[in-house]
């Protein structure tokens, strides 16, 4: 039987994160696929065997970026939709897109079935409150607002050309419905659980953990405030542009470890009393990693946490609200929190449902269904 010709499209490989890991699993699901992206930094490409990063097919925009010495890609973002529309996708049987702002524009470059895996429609384009937290200063707010107009137009122009939409959580599926007017199925993103596991020889300690990039939307500032409000020790693992403000806000109960290798992060997951997740994530890889190490997760009951954190089994939900209400909600939960009440084996078993094998199988089934509806 002839294998279908699959194209994989990602928006940009400019930093490595959850969406890049998704593309890596796409490449494992379809090892003969060709991978396209307008911008590629080798350090940010996924660790995949077929193809290696140097065979990811780029565009004139990548050459322009290289000519600038690979300084910030931000000024080039308005050109990304044009680069995506120009991708050579006409000779494929199906196109699978990894989208979080502009990537669905690639649907306008082909007549083949197109499946969009949506990490989220561009939240900073559709959600003014989210955009306000992400931008800094009047000039930054104006630039992000202008880019948001472009992103909304790009998403809405491409939406009618999508054969199917797959969201990474129920919250993202709701955004696709509300903002694009399209239904979406849900396939949770892959989490590399092989690197994370409980260790019965490592006892839990009385400190809270925040892990992840220190950027506004993840709300590490609320984690710092929760530690101050409760007098609990907080360890922060991660780095980012928000760190200086956080250090100015924090008291002596908070320790910043900066960016840390996996062995340090795993050790923190195994020893913490709980992972704090005060921001609203589209899905959230970090809480699944923590649960894979047997750690309970205390999270705002919104966004991806509704899919990943099971109250009573793997953690607890704090009611969403304004900042003061969220801080007080975490304080209330922490008054009765007992890490020993959570069985590490049960927490780990729950995390295993988010493994990469399940992700690949579900995505292959989605694409096969699209191909059967439009035979090769």
Short mmCIF file of C-alpha atoms in Angstrom, two decimals:
data_model
loop_
_atom_site.label_atom_id
_atom_site.label_comp_id
_atom_site.label_asym_id
_atom_site.label_seq_id
_atom_site.Cartn_x
_atom_site.Cartn_y
_atom_site.Cartn_z
CA UNK A 1 0.00 0.00 0.00
CA UNK A 2 1.34 3.43 -0.97
CA UNK A 3 2.14 5.60 2.01
CA UNK A 4 0.38 8.99 1.94
CA UNK A 5 2.58 11.99 1.33
CA UNK A 6 2.38 14.06 4.51
CA UNK A 7 3.64 17.61 5.03
CA UNK A 8 4.20 18.94 8.55
CA UNK A 9 4.08 22.71 9.05
CA UNK A 10 5.20 24.59 12.13
CA UNK A 11 5.09 28.34 12.63
CA UNK A 12 8.70 28.87 13.63
CA UNK A 13 11.50 27.10 15.43
CA UNK A 14 12.86 30.06 17.39
CA UNK A 15 12.74 28.61 20.93
CA UNK A 16 12.10 25.09 22.15
CA UNK A 17 8.89 24.38 24.04
CA UNK A 18 5.77 22.26 24.06
CA UNK A 19 4.71 23.06 20.50
CA UNK A 20 8.13 22.06 19.16
CA UNK A 21 7.88 18.77 21.07
CA UNK A 22 4.54 18.19 19.34
CA UNK A 23 6.21 18.53 15.92
CA UNK A 24 8.84 16.06 17.04
CA UNK A 25 6.09 13.51 17.76
CA UNK A 26 4.44 14.29 14.41
CA UNK A 27 7.75 13.39 12.74
CA UNK A 28 7.86 10.12 14.68
CA UNK A 29 4.26 9.32 13.67
CA UNK A 30 5.02 10.03 9.97
CA UNK A 31 8.77 9.38 9.56
CA UNK A 32 8.70 10.03 5.80
CA UNK A 33 6.97 13.41 6.16
CA UNK A 34 8.62 16.64 5.06
CA UNK A 35 8.77 19.41 7.65
CA UNK A 36 8.32 23.09 6.77
CA UNK A 37 8.76 26.28 8.83
CA UNK A 38 9.35 29.89 7.78
CA UNK A 39 11.98 30.45 10.50
CA UNK A 40 14.39 27.83 11.87
CA UNK A 41 16.98 28.16 14.61
CA UNK A 42 18.78 24.78 14.85
CA UNK A 43 18.94 25.04 18.64
CA UNK A 44 15.14 25.24 18.81
CA UNK A 45 14.31 22.37 16.45
CA UNK A 46 12.97 19.14 17.94
CA UNK A 47 15.22 16.15 18.51
CA UNK A 48 13.89 13.95 15.73
CA UNK A 49 15.57 11.28 13.65
CA UNK A 50 13.58 11.77 10.42
CA UNK A 51 14.30 14.35 9.24
CA UNK A 52 17.11 15.97 11.23
CA UNK A 53 16.78 19.70 11.75
CA UNK A 54 19.01 20.60 8.80
CA UNK A 55 16.47 19.14 6.38
CA UNK A 56 13.57 21.20 7.73
CA UNK A 57 12.54 23.23 4.71
CA UNK A 58 12.51 26.97 5.29
CA UNK A 59 11.70 30.08 3.27
CA UNK A 60 13.08 33.38 2.10
CA UNK A 61 12.12 34.72 5.53
CA UNK A 62 14.69 32.48 7.18
CA UNK A 63 17.38 33.83 4.87
CA UNK A 64 16.34 37.36 5.78
CA UNK A 65 16.53 36.45 9.47
CA UNK A 66 20.01 35.01 8.99
CA UNK A 67 21.09 38.19 7.22
CA UNK A 68 20.16 40.18 10.33
CA UNK A 69 22.48 38.02 12.46
CA UNK A 70 19.48 36.12 13.91
CA UNK A 71 18.58 38.91 16.25
CA UNK A 72 15.03 38.93 17.60
CA UNK A 73 12.54 37.37 15.22
CA UNK A 74 9.76 39.66 16.50
CA UNK A 75 10.13 42.33 13.78
CA UNK A 76 9.68 39.61 11.14
CA UNK A 77 6.40 38.24 12.51
CA UNK A 78 4.17 40.37 10.21
CA UNK A 79 5.85 38.61 7.25
CA UNK A 80 5.21 35.08 8.55
CA UNK A 81 1.69 34.72 7.00
CA UNK A 82 3.04 35.57 3.54
CA UNK A 83 5.88 33.07 3.92
CA UNK A 84 3.43 30.35 5.00
CA UNK A 85 1.11 30.99 2.04
CA UNK A 86 4.08 30.49 -0.27
CA UNK A 87 5.07 27.04 0.99
CA UNK A 88 5.26 24.33 -1.74
CA UNK A 89 2.44 22.13 -0.43
CA UNK A 90 0.58 21.27 -3.65
CA UNK A 91 1.97 17.75 -4.07
CA UNK A 92 0.96 16.30 -0.70
CA UNK A 93 -1.95 14.06 0.24
CA UNK A 94 -2.44 15.73 3.63
CA UNK A 95 -0.97 18.65 5.56
CA UNK A 96 -0.70 18.64 9.35
CA UNK A 97 -0.20 22.08 10.92
CA UNK A 98 1.07 22.98 14.38
CA UNK A 99 -0.59 26.34 15.11
CA UNK A 100 -0.40 29.04 17.77
CA UNK A 101 -0.69 32.30 15.81
CA UNK A 102 -0.16 32.24 12.04
CA UNK A 103 0.55 28.65 10.97
CA UNK A 104 -2.95 27.92 9.60
CA UNK A 105 -2.12 30.31 6.75
CA UNK A 106 -0.42 27.26 5.20
CA UNK A 107 -3.92 25.90 4.53
CA UNK A 108 -4.14 28.50 1.75
CA UNK A 109 -1.13 26.90 -0.01
CA UNK A 110 -2.75 23.53 -0.78
CA UNK A 111 -5.93 21.79 -1.91
CA UNK A 112 -5.14 18.67 0.15
CA UNK A 113 -6.91 17.86 3.43
CA UNK A 114 -5.49 20.06 6.20
CA UNK A 115 -5.55 19.11 9.88
CA UNK A 116 -4.65 21.92 12.28
CA UNK A 117 -3.35 20.94 15.69
CA UNK A 118 -4.11 24.10 17.67
CA UNK A 119 -2.08 24.90 20.77
CA UNK A 120 -4.39 27.92 20.97
CA UNK A 121 -5.76 30.57 18.67
CA UNK A 122 -3.58 33.61 19.28
CA UNK A 123 -4.70 34.55 22.81
CA UNK A 124 -2.86 37.86 22.68
CA UNK A 125 -4.87 38.73 19.56
CA UNK A 126 -8.32 37.72 20.82
CA UNK A 127 -8.08 38.43 24.56
CA UNK A 128 -7.36 42.09 25.47
CA UNK A 129 -6.64 41.27 29.13
CA UNK A 130 -4.10 38.64 28.13
CA UNK A 131 -2.50 41.06 25.66
CA UNK A 132 -2.22 43.78 28.30
CA UNK A 133 -0.19 41.47 30.57
CA UNK A 134 2.12 40.39 27.76
CA UNK A 135 3.00 43.85 26.42
CA UNK A 136 5.27 46.30 28.19
CA UNK A 137 4.94 50.06 27.76
CA UNK A 138 2.73 52.07 25.37
CA UNK A 139 4.85 51.24 22.31
CA UNK A 140 4.82 47.52 23.10
CA UNK A 141 1.06 47.53 23.64
CA UNK A 142 0.48 49.33 20.35
CA UNK A 143 2.76 46.94 18.43
CA UNK A 144 1.14 43.85 19.93
CA UNK A 145 -2.35 45.22 19.24
CA UNK A 146 -1.44 45.82 15.58
CA UNK A 147 0.05 42.34 15.29
CA UNK A 148 -3.09 40.98 16.94
CA UNK A 149 -5.28 42.48 14.21
CA UNK A 150 -3.11 40.72 11.62
CA UNK A 151 -3.26 37.41 13.53
CA UNK A 152 -7.06 37.49 13.84
CA UNK A 153 -7.47 38.22 10.13
CA UNK A 154 -5.02 35.45 9.24
CA UNK A 155 -6.76 32.87 11.42
CA UNK A 156 -10.24 33.74 10.16
CA UNK A 157 -9.11 33.77 6.51
CA UNK A 158 -7.61 30.28 6.81
CA UNK A 159 -10.31 28.67 8.97
CA UNK A 160 -12.68 27.77 6.06
CA UNK A 161 -9.83 25.84 4.39
CA UNK A 162 -9.26 23.51 7.35
CA UNK A 163 -10.51 19.95 6.99
CA UNK A 164 -10.34 19.39 10.71
CA UNK A 165 -9.21 21.09 13.90
CA UNK A 166 -7.66 19.30 16.87
CA UNK A 167 -7.30 21.27 20.11
CA UNK A 168 -4.80 20.43 22.83
CA UNK A 169 -7.39 20.85 25.62
CA UNK A 170 -11.10 21.41 26.17
CA UNK A 171 -10.40 25.07 26.94
CA UNK A 172 -8.69 25.53 23.57
CA UNK A 173 -11.54 23.71 21.82
CA UNK A 174 -13.91 26.24 23.38
CA UNK A 175 -11.78 29.11 22.03
CA UNK A 176 -11.77 27.58 18.53
CA UNK A 177 -15.57 27.37 18.72
CA UNK A 178 -16.00 30.90 20.07
CA UNK A 179 -13.35 32.69 18.01
CA UNK A 180 -13.21 30.73 14.75
CA UNK A 181 -16.75 29.31 14.71
CA UNK A 182 -15.43 25.76 14.18
CA UNK A 183 -15.82 22.50 16.10
CA UNK A 184 -12.64 20.88 17.40
CA UNK A 185 -11.80 17.47 18.79
CA UNK A 186 -9.32 17.20 21.67
CA UNK A 187 -6.02 15.32 21.66
CA UNK A 188 -3.84 16.16 24.62
CA UNK A 189 -0.20 16.99 23.73
CA UNK A 190 2.59 14.50 24.41
CA UNK A 191 4.63 14.56 27.60
CA UNK A 192 7.97 12.69 27.67
CA UNK A 193 7.28 10.72 30.81
CA UNK A 194 10.38 8.54 30.49
CA UNK A 195 12.44 11.30 32.11
CA UNK A 196 10.09 11.73 35.06
CA UNK A 197 9.21 9.15 37.70
CA UNK A 198 8.63 8.94 41.46
CA UNK A 199 11.43 7.76 43.76
CA UNK A 200 10.13 6.15 46.98
CA UNK A 201 13.53 6.77 48.60
CA UNK A 202 13.12 10.56 48.27
CA UNK A 203 10.85 11.98 50.99
CA UNK A 204 8.54 14.93 50.34
CA UNK A 205 9.55 18.17 52.01
CA UNK A 206 7.62 21.22 53.16
CA UNK A 207 8.19 23.56 50.23
CA UNK A 208 6.11 24.66 47.26
CA UNK A 209 7.39 24.66 43.69
CA UNK A 210 6.84 26.89 40.69
CA UNK A 211 8.46 25.67 37.45
CA UNK A 212 8.42 27.17 33.98
CA UNK A 213 9.35 30.23 31.97
CA UNK A 214 9.13 33.41 33.98
CA UNK A 215 6.73 35.28 31.72
CA UNK A 216 3.61 37.23 32.74
CA UNK A 217 0.88 34.87 31.52
CA UNK A 218 2.17 32.00 33.67
CA UNK A 219 1.63 34.25 36.72
CA UNK A 220 4.76 33.46 38.73
CA UNK A 221 4.03 36.72 40.56
CA UNK A 222 0.97 35.04 42.10
CA UNK A 223 3.13 32.11 43.22
CA UNK A 224 5.41 34.59 45.00
CA UNK A 225 2.41 36.29 46.60
CA UNK A 226 0.98 32.92 47.69
CA UNK A 227 4.26 32.11 49.44
CA UNK A 228 4.20 35.48 51.19
CA UNK A 229 0.55 35.10 52.15
CA UNK A 230 1.03 31.62 53.65
CA UNK A 231 4.58 31.93 54.96
CA UNK A 232 5.51 28.79 53.02
CA UNK A 233 8.87 28.27 51.40
CA UNK A 234 8.75 28.57 47.58
CA UNK A 235 11.35 27.32 45.08
CA UNK A 236 11.18 28.85 41.59
CA UNK A 237 12.78 26.86 38.76
CA UNK A 238 12.99 28.71 35.46
CA UNK A 239 14.12 31.95 33.90
CA UNK A 240 12.71 34.68 31.70
CA UNK A 241 12.16 38.36 31.16
CA UNK A 242 9.96 38.63 34.28
CA UNK A 243 12.64 37.43 36.72
CA UNK A 244 13.95 40.84 37.81
CA UNK A 245 10.47 42.05 38.78
CA UNK A 246 9.80 38.80 40.62
CA UNK A 247 12.99 39.04 42.64
CA UNK A 248 12.03 42.57 43.63
CA UNK A 249 8.59 41.34 44.71
CA UNK A 250 9.75 38.21 46.57
CA UNK A 251 10.55 37.90 50.24
CA UNK A 252 13.09 35.63 51.99
CA UNK A 253 10.75 32.64 51.75
CA UNK A 254 11.32 32.44 47.95
CA UNK A 255 14.42 30.94 46.30
CA UNK A 256 15.18 31.36 42.59
CA UNK A 257 17.18 28.54 41.00
CA UNK A 258 17.07 29.91 37.46
CA UNK A 259 17.00 27.60 34.45
CA UNK A 260 17.86 24.10 35.63
CA UNK A 261 18.73 20.80 33.94
CA UNK A 262 16.28 17.91 34.04
CA UNK A 263 17.97 16.18 36.98
CA UNK A 264 17.46 19.25 39.20
CA UNK A 265 13.88 19.69 38.03
CA UNK A 266 13.07 16.02 38.64
CA UNK A 267 14.56 16.30 42.13
CA UNK A 268 12.34 19.30 42.87
CA UNK A 269 9.26 17.49 41.56
CA UNK A 270 10.04 14.50 43.79
CA UNK A 271 10.63 16.53 46.94
CA UNK A 272 8.09 19.38 46.79
CA UNK A 273 4.90 19.35 48.85
CA UNK A 274 3.01 20.61 45.79
CA UNK A 275 3.50 22.27 42.43
CA UNK A 276 1.71 25.63 42.14
CA UNK A 277 0.02 26.47 38.84
CA UNK A 278 -1.49 29.95 39.35
CA UNK A 279 -1.64 30.88 35.64
CA UNK A 280 -4.18 29.71 33.08
CA UNK A 281 -2.40 27.42 30.62
CA UNK A 282 -3.66 26.25 27.24
CA UNK A 283 -2.69 22.76 28.39
CA UNK A 284 0.39 22.81 30.62
CA UNK A 285 3.24 20.30 30.28
CA UNK A 286 4.83 21.12 33.67
CA UNK A 287 1.96 19.86 35.84
CA UNK A 288 1.95 16.53 33.98
CA UNK A 289 5.71 16.20 34.51
CA UNK A 290 5.22 16.91 38.22
CA UNK A 291 2.43 14.34 38.47
CA UNK A 292 4.63 11.82 36.66
CA UNK A 293 7.00 12.22 39.64
CA UNK A 294 4.11 11.68 42.05
CA UNK A 295 3.76 15.34 43.04
CA UNK A 296 0.29 16.80 43.68
CA UNK A 297 -0.61 19.94 41.69
CA UNK A 298 -2.56 22.91 43.02
CA UNK A 299 -3.93 24.83 40.04
CA UNK A 300 -6.42 27.52 39.11
CA UNK A 301 -9.50 25.65 37.94
CA UNK A 302 -9.45 26.97 34.38
CA UNK A 303 -7.78 26.21 31.07
CA UNK A 304 -5.72 23.07 30.68
CA UNK A 305 -5.74 22.28 34.41
CA UNK A 306 -9.35 21.14 34.02
CA UNK A 307 -8.03 18.36 31.76
CA UNK A 308 -4.86 17.44 33.65
CA UNK A 309 -5.48 17.89 37.40
CA UNK A 310 -8.03 15.57 38.97
CA UNK A 311 -9.15 16.94 42.36
CA UNK A 312 -8.64 14.44 45.14
CA UNK A 313 -6.49 12.15 42.99
CA UNK A 314 -3.66 14.30 41.60
CA UNK A 315 -4.21 17.70 43.22
CA UNK A 316 -6.79 20.41 43.72
CA UNK A 317 -8.46 23.24 41.81
CA UNK A 318 -8.60 26.80 43.13
CA UNK A 319 -11.59 28.86 41.90
CA UNK A 320 -10.58 31.45 39.28
CA UNK A 321 -11.03 35.13 40.07
CA UNK A 322 -9.10 38.37 40.39
CA UNK A 323 -5.54 38.25 41.69
CA UNK A 324 -6.42 38.77 45.35
CA UNK A 325 -9.12 36.10 45.20
CA UNK A 326 -6.75 33.59 43.58
CA UNK A 327 -4.06 34.21 46.20
CA UNK A 328 -6.60 33.77 48.99
CA UNK A 329 -7.98 30.65 47.28
CA UNK A 330 -4.55 29.03 47.22
CA UNK A 331 -4.01 30.02 50.85
CA UNK A 332 -7.28 28.32 51.79
CA UNK A 333 -6.35 25.11 49.97
CA UNK A 334 -2.87 25.12 51.52
CA UNK A 335 -4.27 25.35 55.05
CA UNK A 336 -5.45 21.75 54.75
CA UNK A 337 -3.03 20.47 52.11
CA UNK A 338 -1.25 17.24 53.02
CA UNK A 339 1.15 15.88 50.39
CA UNK A 340 1.05 12.47 52.11
CA UNK A 341 -2.65 12.18 51.28
CA UNK A 342 -1.81 11.67 47.59
CA UNK A 343 -0.63 8.21 46.52
CA UNK A 344 2.41 8.70 44.25
CA UNK A 345 1.62 5.56 42.23
CA UNK A 346 -1.93 6.77 41.52
CA UNK A 347 -0.73 10.25 40.60
CA UNK A 348 1.87 8.73 38.26
CA UNK A 349 -0.71 6.41 36.67
CA UNK A 350 -2.90 9.41 35.86
CA UNK A 351 0.04 11.20 34.22
CA UNK A 352 0.74 8.19 31.99
CA UNK A 353 -2.42 8.85 30.00
CA UNK A 354 -0.62 11.87 28.49
CA UNK A 355 2.32 9.90 27.06
CA UNK A 356 3.63 10.34 23.49
CA UNK A 357 2.51 6.91 22.28
CA UNK A 358 -1.14 7.75 22.96
CA UNK A 359 -0.71 11.14 21.28
CA UNK A 360 0.78 9.67 18.10
CA UNK A 361 -1.92 6.99 17.82
CA UNK A 362 -4.73 9.52 18.20
CA UNK A 363 -3.26 11.94 15.66
CA UNK A 364 -2.65 9.18 13.09
CA UNK A 365 -6.31 8.14 13.48
CA UNK A 366 -7.45 11.74 12.89
CA UNK A 367 -5.38 12.10 9.71
CA UNK A 368 -6.37 8.64 8.43
CA UNK A 369 -10.02 9.62 8.82
CA UNK A 370 -9.41 12.80 6.79
CA UNK A 371 -7.64 10.80 4.07
CA UNK A 372 -10.48 8.29 3.87
CA UNK A 373 -12.91 11.14 3.36
CA UNK A 374 -10.64 12.52 0.60
CA UNK A 375 -8.90 9.41 -0.84
CA UNK A 376 -5.27 9.65 -1.96
#
